[in-house]
Amino acid sequence: MERRTVRHRLGRALTACVLAALASLAAVAATGTPAQADACYTWGRALSSGMTGEDVRQLQIRVSGYPGYGAVLTLDGAYGPATRSAVIRFQQAYGLAADGVAGTQTFNQIYALQDSDCTPVSFSYAEWNRCNSDWSGGAVSASTARFNALVSMWKLQAMRRAMGNSPLYLSSGFRSYSCNSAVGGAANSRHLYGDGIDLVGSHSFCALAQQARNHGFTNILGPGYPGHNDHTHLGNTPSRSWSAPSCGI
């Protein structure tokens, strides 16, 4: 009797595993998107113009660095012309079929670029926030500051790709009011919002400022702007504020 019960339980477990596998295969057949073990986000359908939903918004976050010169992609969960154009630019950047439809190839490329905490592989929350451990004390809530940082990381990942995949170095990211005061930051600094970053490193400051215009940054300050001859600052102000006079901006 005991052996029969054990066999029965094992049979039920194996049946459940088979059913799960069949369900996964059915999902692939229905959506064209392979099952993906991703701790951050996994898309369950191909996305194209006219579609709406949280899956569209998650895609928009990851292609927010491809809006085109001087533009910003709205993260509204609606797959409109601007999202389609951003997807095409993303696809072109990685040598994919550039049809403006986010399907298997596009999602797999995003998965390859994405760490388990949703940040792009070239950047991290720890690198972005050297002020405190919980993102508190800034001009917005901790969760908003962290989200703003995430979006800016994806913009910077796109910029990194456009600049030959060579590293981009952050000298400063998120700051609380106390951290901002300690370094003499401006009272309205975008660092307080989580999206402000200062870049230094291998590229010239002018090259960084000029390239950033293509990747959704509305706040660009560089050489020639007071206090910015030794770095390039990027952020996301409500309206455009670009000033790097030594770089023709």
Coordinates of N, CA, C and O in Angstrom, one line a residue, residues 42-123:
T42 N 10.1 39.1 -18.2 CA 10.0 38.2 -19.4 C 8.8 38.6 -20.2 O 7.7 38.6 -19.7
W43 N 9.0 38.8 -21.5 CA 7.8 39.1 -22.4 C 7.1 37.9 -22.8 O 7.8 36.9 -23.1
G44 N 5.8 37.9 -22.9 CA 5.1 36.7 -23.3 C 4.4 36.8 -24.6 O 3.7 35.9 -25.1
R45 N 4.6 37.9 -25.3 CA 4.0 38.1 -26.7 C 4.9 39.1 -27.5 O 5.6 39.9 -26.9
A46 N 4.8 38.9 -28.8 CA 5.5 39.9 -29.7 C 4.7 41.2 -29.6 O 3.5 41.2 -29.4
L47 N 5.4 42.4 -29.7 CA 4.8 43.7 -29.5 C 4.9 44.5 -30.8 O 6.0 44.5 -31.4
S48 N 3.9 45.2 -31.2 CA 3.9 46.0 -32.4 C 3.0 47.2 -32.3 O 2.3 47.3 -31.3
S49 N 3.0 48.0 -33.3 CA 2.2 49.3 -33.3 C 0.7 49.0 -32.9 O 0.1 48.1 -33.4
G50 N 0.2 49.9 -32.0 CA -1.2 49.8 -31.6 C -1.4 49.1 -30.4 O -2.5 49.2 -29.8
M51 N -0.4 48.3 -29.9 CA -0.6 47.5 -28.7 C -0.3 48.4 -27.4 O 0.4 49.4 -27.5
T52 N -1.0 48.0 -26.3 CA -0.8 48.7 -25.1 C -0.6 47.7 -23.9 O -0.9 46.5 -24.1
G53 N 0.0 48.1 -22.8 CA 0.1 47.3 -21.7 C 1.4 47.5 -21.0 O 2.3 48.2 -21.4
E54 N 1.6 46.9 -19.8 CA 2.8 47.0 -19.0 C 4.0 46.4 -19.8 O 5.1 46.9 -19.6
D55 N 3.7 45.4 -20.6 CA 4.9 44.8 -21.4 C 5.4 45.8 -22.4 O 6.6 45.8 -22.6
V56 N 4.5 46.7 -22.9 CA 5.0 47.7 -23.8 C 5.8 48.7 -23.0 O 6.9 49.2 -23.4
R57 N 5.4 49.1 -21.8 CA 6.1 50.1 -21.0 C 7.5 49.5 -20.6 O 8.5 50.2 -20.6
Q58 N 7.6 48.2 -20.3 CA 8.8 47.6 -19.9 C 9.8 47.7 -21.2 O 11.0 47.9 -21.0
L59 N 9.2 47.4 -22.3 CA 10.1 47.6 -23.6 C 10.5 49.0 -23.7 O 11.7 49.2 -24.1
Q60 N 9.6 50.0 -23.5 CA 10.0 51.4 -23.7 C 11.2 51.8 -22.8 O 12.0 52.5 -23.2
I61 N 11.2 51.3 -21.6 CA 12.3 51.6 -20.6 C 13.6 51.1 -21.3 O 14.6 51.9 -21.2
R62 N 13.6 50.0 -21.9 CA 14.8 49.4 -22.4 C 15.3 50.0 -23.7 O 16.4 49.8 -24.1
V63 N 14.4 50.6 -24.4 CA 14.8 51.3 -25.7 C 14.7 52.8 -25.6 O 14.7 53.5 -26.6
S64 N 14.6 53.3 -24.3 CA 14.5 54.7 -24.1 C 15.7 55.5 -24.6 O 15.7 56.7 -24.7
G65 N 16.8 54.8 -24.8 CA 18.0 55.4 -25.3 C 18.1 55.6 -26.8 O 19.1 56.0 -27.3
Y66 N 17.0 55.2 -27.5 CA 17.0 55.3 -28.9 C 15.8 56.1 -29.5 O 15.2 55.8 -30.5
P67 N 15.6 57.3 -28.9 CA 14.5 58.1 -29.4 C 14.8 59.0 -30.6 O 13.8 59.5 -31.2
G68 N 16.0 59.1 -31.0 CA 16.4 60.0 -32.0 C 16.9 61.3 -31.5 O 16.7 61.7 -30.3
Y69 N 17.6 62.1 -32.3 CA 18.2 63.4 -31.9 C 17.2 64.3 -31.2 O 16.2 64.7 -31.8
G70 N 17.6 64.7 -30.0 CA 16.8 65.7 -29.3 C 15.4 65.2 -28.8 O 14.7 66.0 -28.2
A71 N 15.1 64.0 -29.0 CA 13.8 63.5 -28.6 C 13.8 62.7 -27.3 O 14.9 62.3 -26.8
V72 N 12.7 62.5 -26.7 CA 12.5 61.7 -25.5 C 11.4 60.7 -25.7 O 10.3 61.1 -26.1
L73 N 11.6 59.5 -25.3 CA 10.5 58.5 -25.5 C 9.7 58.5 -24.2 O 10.1 58.3 -23.1
T74 N 8.4 58.7 -24.4 CA 7.4 58.6 -23.3 C 7.2 57.2 -22.9 O 6.9 56.3 -23.7
L75 N 7.2 57.0 -21.6 CA 7.0 55.6 -21.0 C 5.6 55.4 -20.6 O 5.2 55.4 -19.5
D76 N 4.7 55.4 -21.6 CA 3.3 55.4 -21.4 C 2.6 54.0 -21.6 O 1.3 53.9 -21.5
G77 N 3.3 53.0 -22.0 CA 2.7 51.7 -22.3 C 1.9 51.6 -23.6 O 1.2 50.7 -23.8
A78 N 2.1 52.6 -24.5 CA 1.3 52.6 -25.7 C 2.4 52.5 -26.9 O 3.2 53.4 -27.0
Y79 N 2.2 51.5 -27.7 CA 3.2 51.3 -28.8 C 2.8 52.2 -30.0 O 2.1 51.7 -31.0
G80 N 3.2 53.4 -29.9 CA 2.9 54.4 -31.0 C 4.1 54.5 -31.9 O 5.1 53.8 -31.9
P81 N 4.1 55.5 -32.8 CA 5.1 55.7 -33.8 C 6.5 55.9 -33.2 O 7.5 55.5 -33.7
A82 N 6.6 56.7 -32.1 CA 7.9 57.0 -31.4 C 8.5 55.7 -30.9 O 9.7 55.5 -31.0
T83 N 7.6 54.8 -30.3 CA 8.2 53.5 -29.8 C 8.6 52.7 -30.9 O 9.7 52.0 -30.8
R84 N 7.9 52.6 -32.0 CA 8.3 51.8 -33.2 C 9.6 52.3 -33.7 O 10.5 51.5 -34.0
S85 N 9.8 53.6 -33.8 CA 11.1 54.2 -34.3 C 12.2 53.8 -33.3 O 13.3 53.5 -33.8
A86 N 12.0 53.9 -32.0 CA 13.0 53.5 -31.1 C 13.4 52.1 -31.2 O 14.6 51.7 -31.1
V87 N 12.4 51.2 -31.4 CA 12.7 49.8 -31.5 C 13.5 49.6 -32.8 O 14.5 48.8 -32.8
I88 N 13.2 50.3 -33.9 CA 13.9 50.1 -35.1 C 15.4 50.5 -34.9 O 16.3 49.8 -35.3
R89 N 15.6 51.6 -34.2 CA 17.0 52.1 -33.9 C 17.7 51.1 -33.1 O 18.9 50.8 -33.3
F90 N 17.0 50.5 -32.1 CA 17.6 49.5 -31.2 C 18.0 48.3 -32.1 O 19.1 47.7 -32.0
Q91 N 17.1 47.8 -32.9 CA 17.4 46.7 -33.8 C 18.6 46.9 -34.7 O 19.4 46.1 -34.9
Q92 N 18.6 48.1 -35.3 CA 19.7 48.5 -36.1 C 21.1 48.5 -35.4 O 22.1 48.1 -35.9
A93 N 21.0 49.0 -34.1 CA 22.2 49.0 -33.3 C 22.8 47.7 -33.1 O 24.1 47.6 -32.9
Y94 N 22.0 46.6 -33.1 CA 22.5 45.3 -32.8 C 22.4 44.3 -34.0 O 22.5 43.1 -33.8
G95 N 22.2 44.9 -35.2 CA 22.3 44.1 -36.4 C 21.1 43.1 -36.5 O 21.2 42.1 -37.2
L96 N 19.9 43.5 -35.9 CA 18.7 42.7 -36.0 C 17.9 43.1 -37.2 O 18.1 44.2 -37.8
A97 N 16.9 42.3 -37.6 CA 16.0 42.7 -38.7 C 15.2 43.9 -38.1 O 14.5 43.9 -37.1
A98 N 15.4 45.1 -38.8 CA 14.8 46.3 -38.3 C 13.4 46.6 -38.8 O 13.2 47.4 -39.8
D99 N 12.4 45.9 -38.3 CA 11.0 46.0 -38.7 C 10.1 46.7 -37.8 O 8.9 46.9 -38.0
G100 N 10.7 47.1 -36.6 CA 9.8 47.9 -35.7 C 8.9 47.0 -34.9 O 8.1 47.5 -34.1
V101 N 9.0 45.7 -35.0 CA 8.2 44.7 -34.2 C 9.2 44.1 -33.2 O 10.2 43.6 -33.5
A102 N 8.8 44.2 -31.9 CA 9.6 43.5 -30.9 C 9.2 42.1 -30.7 O 8.1 41.8 -30.1
G103 N 10.0 41.2 -31.2 CA 9.7 39.8 -31.1 C 10.9 39.0 -30.5 O 11.7 39.6 -29.8
T104 N 11.0 37.8 -30.9 CA 12.0 36.9 -30.3 C 13.4 37.5 -30.3 O 14.1 37.5 -29.3
Q105 N 13.9 37.9 -31.5 CA 15.2 38.4 -31.6 C 15.5 39.7 -30.7 O 16.5 39.8 -30.1
T106 N 14.5 40.6 -30.8 CA 14.6 41.8 -30.0 C 14.6 41.5 -28.5 O 15.5 42.0 -27.7
F107 N 13.7 40.6 -28.0 CA 13.7 40.3 -26.6 C 14.9 39.6 -26.2 O 15.5 39.8 -25.1
N108 N 15.4 38.6 -27.0 CA 16.6 37.9 -26.6 C 17.8 38.8 -26.5 O 18.7 38.6 -25.7
Q109 N 17.9 39.9 -27.4 CA 19.0 40.8 -27.3 C 18.9 41.6 -26.0 O 19.9 41.9 -25.3
I110 N 17.6 42.0 -25.6 CA 17.4 42.7 -24.3 C 17.8 41.8 -23.2 O 18.5 42.2 -22.2
Y111 N 17.4 40.5 -23.2 CA 17.8 39.6 -22.1 C 19.3 39.5 -22.0 O 19.8 39.4 -20.9
A112 N 20.0 39.5 -23.1 CA 21.4 39.4 -23.1 C 22.1 40.7 -22.5 O 23.2 40.6 -21.9
L113 N 21.4 41.8 -22.5 CA 21.9 43.1 -22.0 C 21.4 43.3 -20.6 O 21.9 44.3 -19.9
Q114 N 20.6 42.5 -20.0 CA 19.9 42.8 -18.8 C 20.3 41.9 -17.6 O 20.4 40.7 -17.7
D115 N 20.7 42.5 -16.5 CA 21.0 41.8 -15.3 C 19.7 41.4 -14.6 O 18.6 42.0 -14.9
S116 N 19.8 40.6 -13.6 CA 18.6 40.1 -12.9 C 17.8 41.2 -12.1 O 16.7 41.0 -11.7
D117 N 18.5 42.3 -11.8 CA 17.8 43.4 -11.1 C 17.3 44.5 -12.1 O 16.9 45.6 -11.7
C118 N 17.2 44.1 -13.4 CA 16.7 45.0 -14.5 C 17.7 46.0 -15.0 O 17.4 46.7 -16.0
T119 N 18.8 46.2 -14.4 CA 19.8 47.1 -14.9 C 20.5 46.6 -16.1 O 20.7 45.4 -16.2
P120 N 21.0 47.4 -17.0 CA 21.8 46.9 -18.1 C 23.1 46.5 -17.6 O 23.6 46.9 -16.6
V121 N 23.7 45.5 -18.4 CA 24.9 44.9 -17.9 C 26.1 45.8 -17.6 O 27.0 45.4 -16.8
S122 N 26.1 46.9 -18.3 CA 27.3 47.8 -18.2 C 27.3 48.7 -17.0 O 28.2 49.4 -16.7
F123 N 26.1 48.8 -16.3 CA 25.9 49.7 -15.2 C 25.2 49.0 -14.0 O 24.6 48.0 -14.2

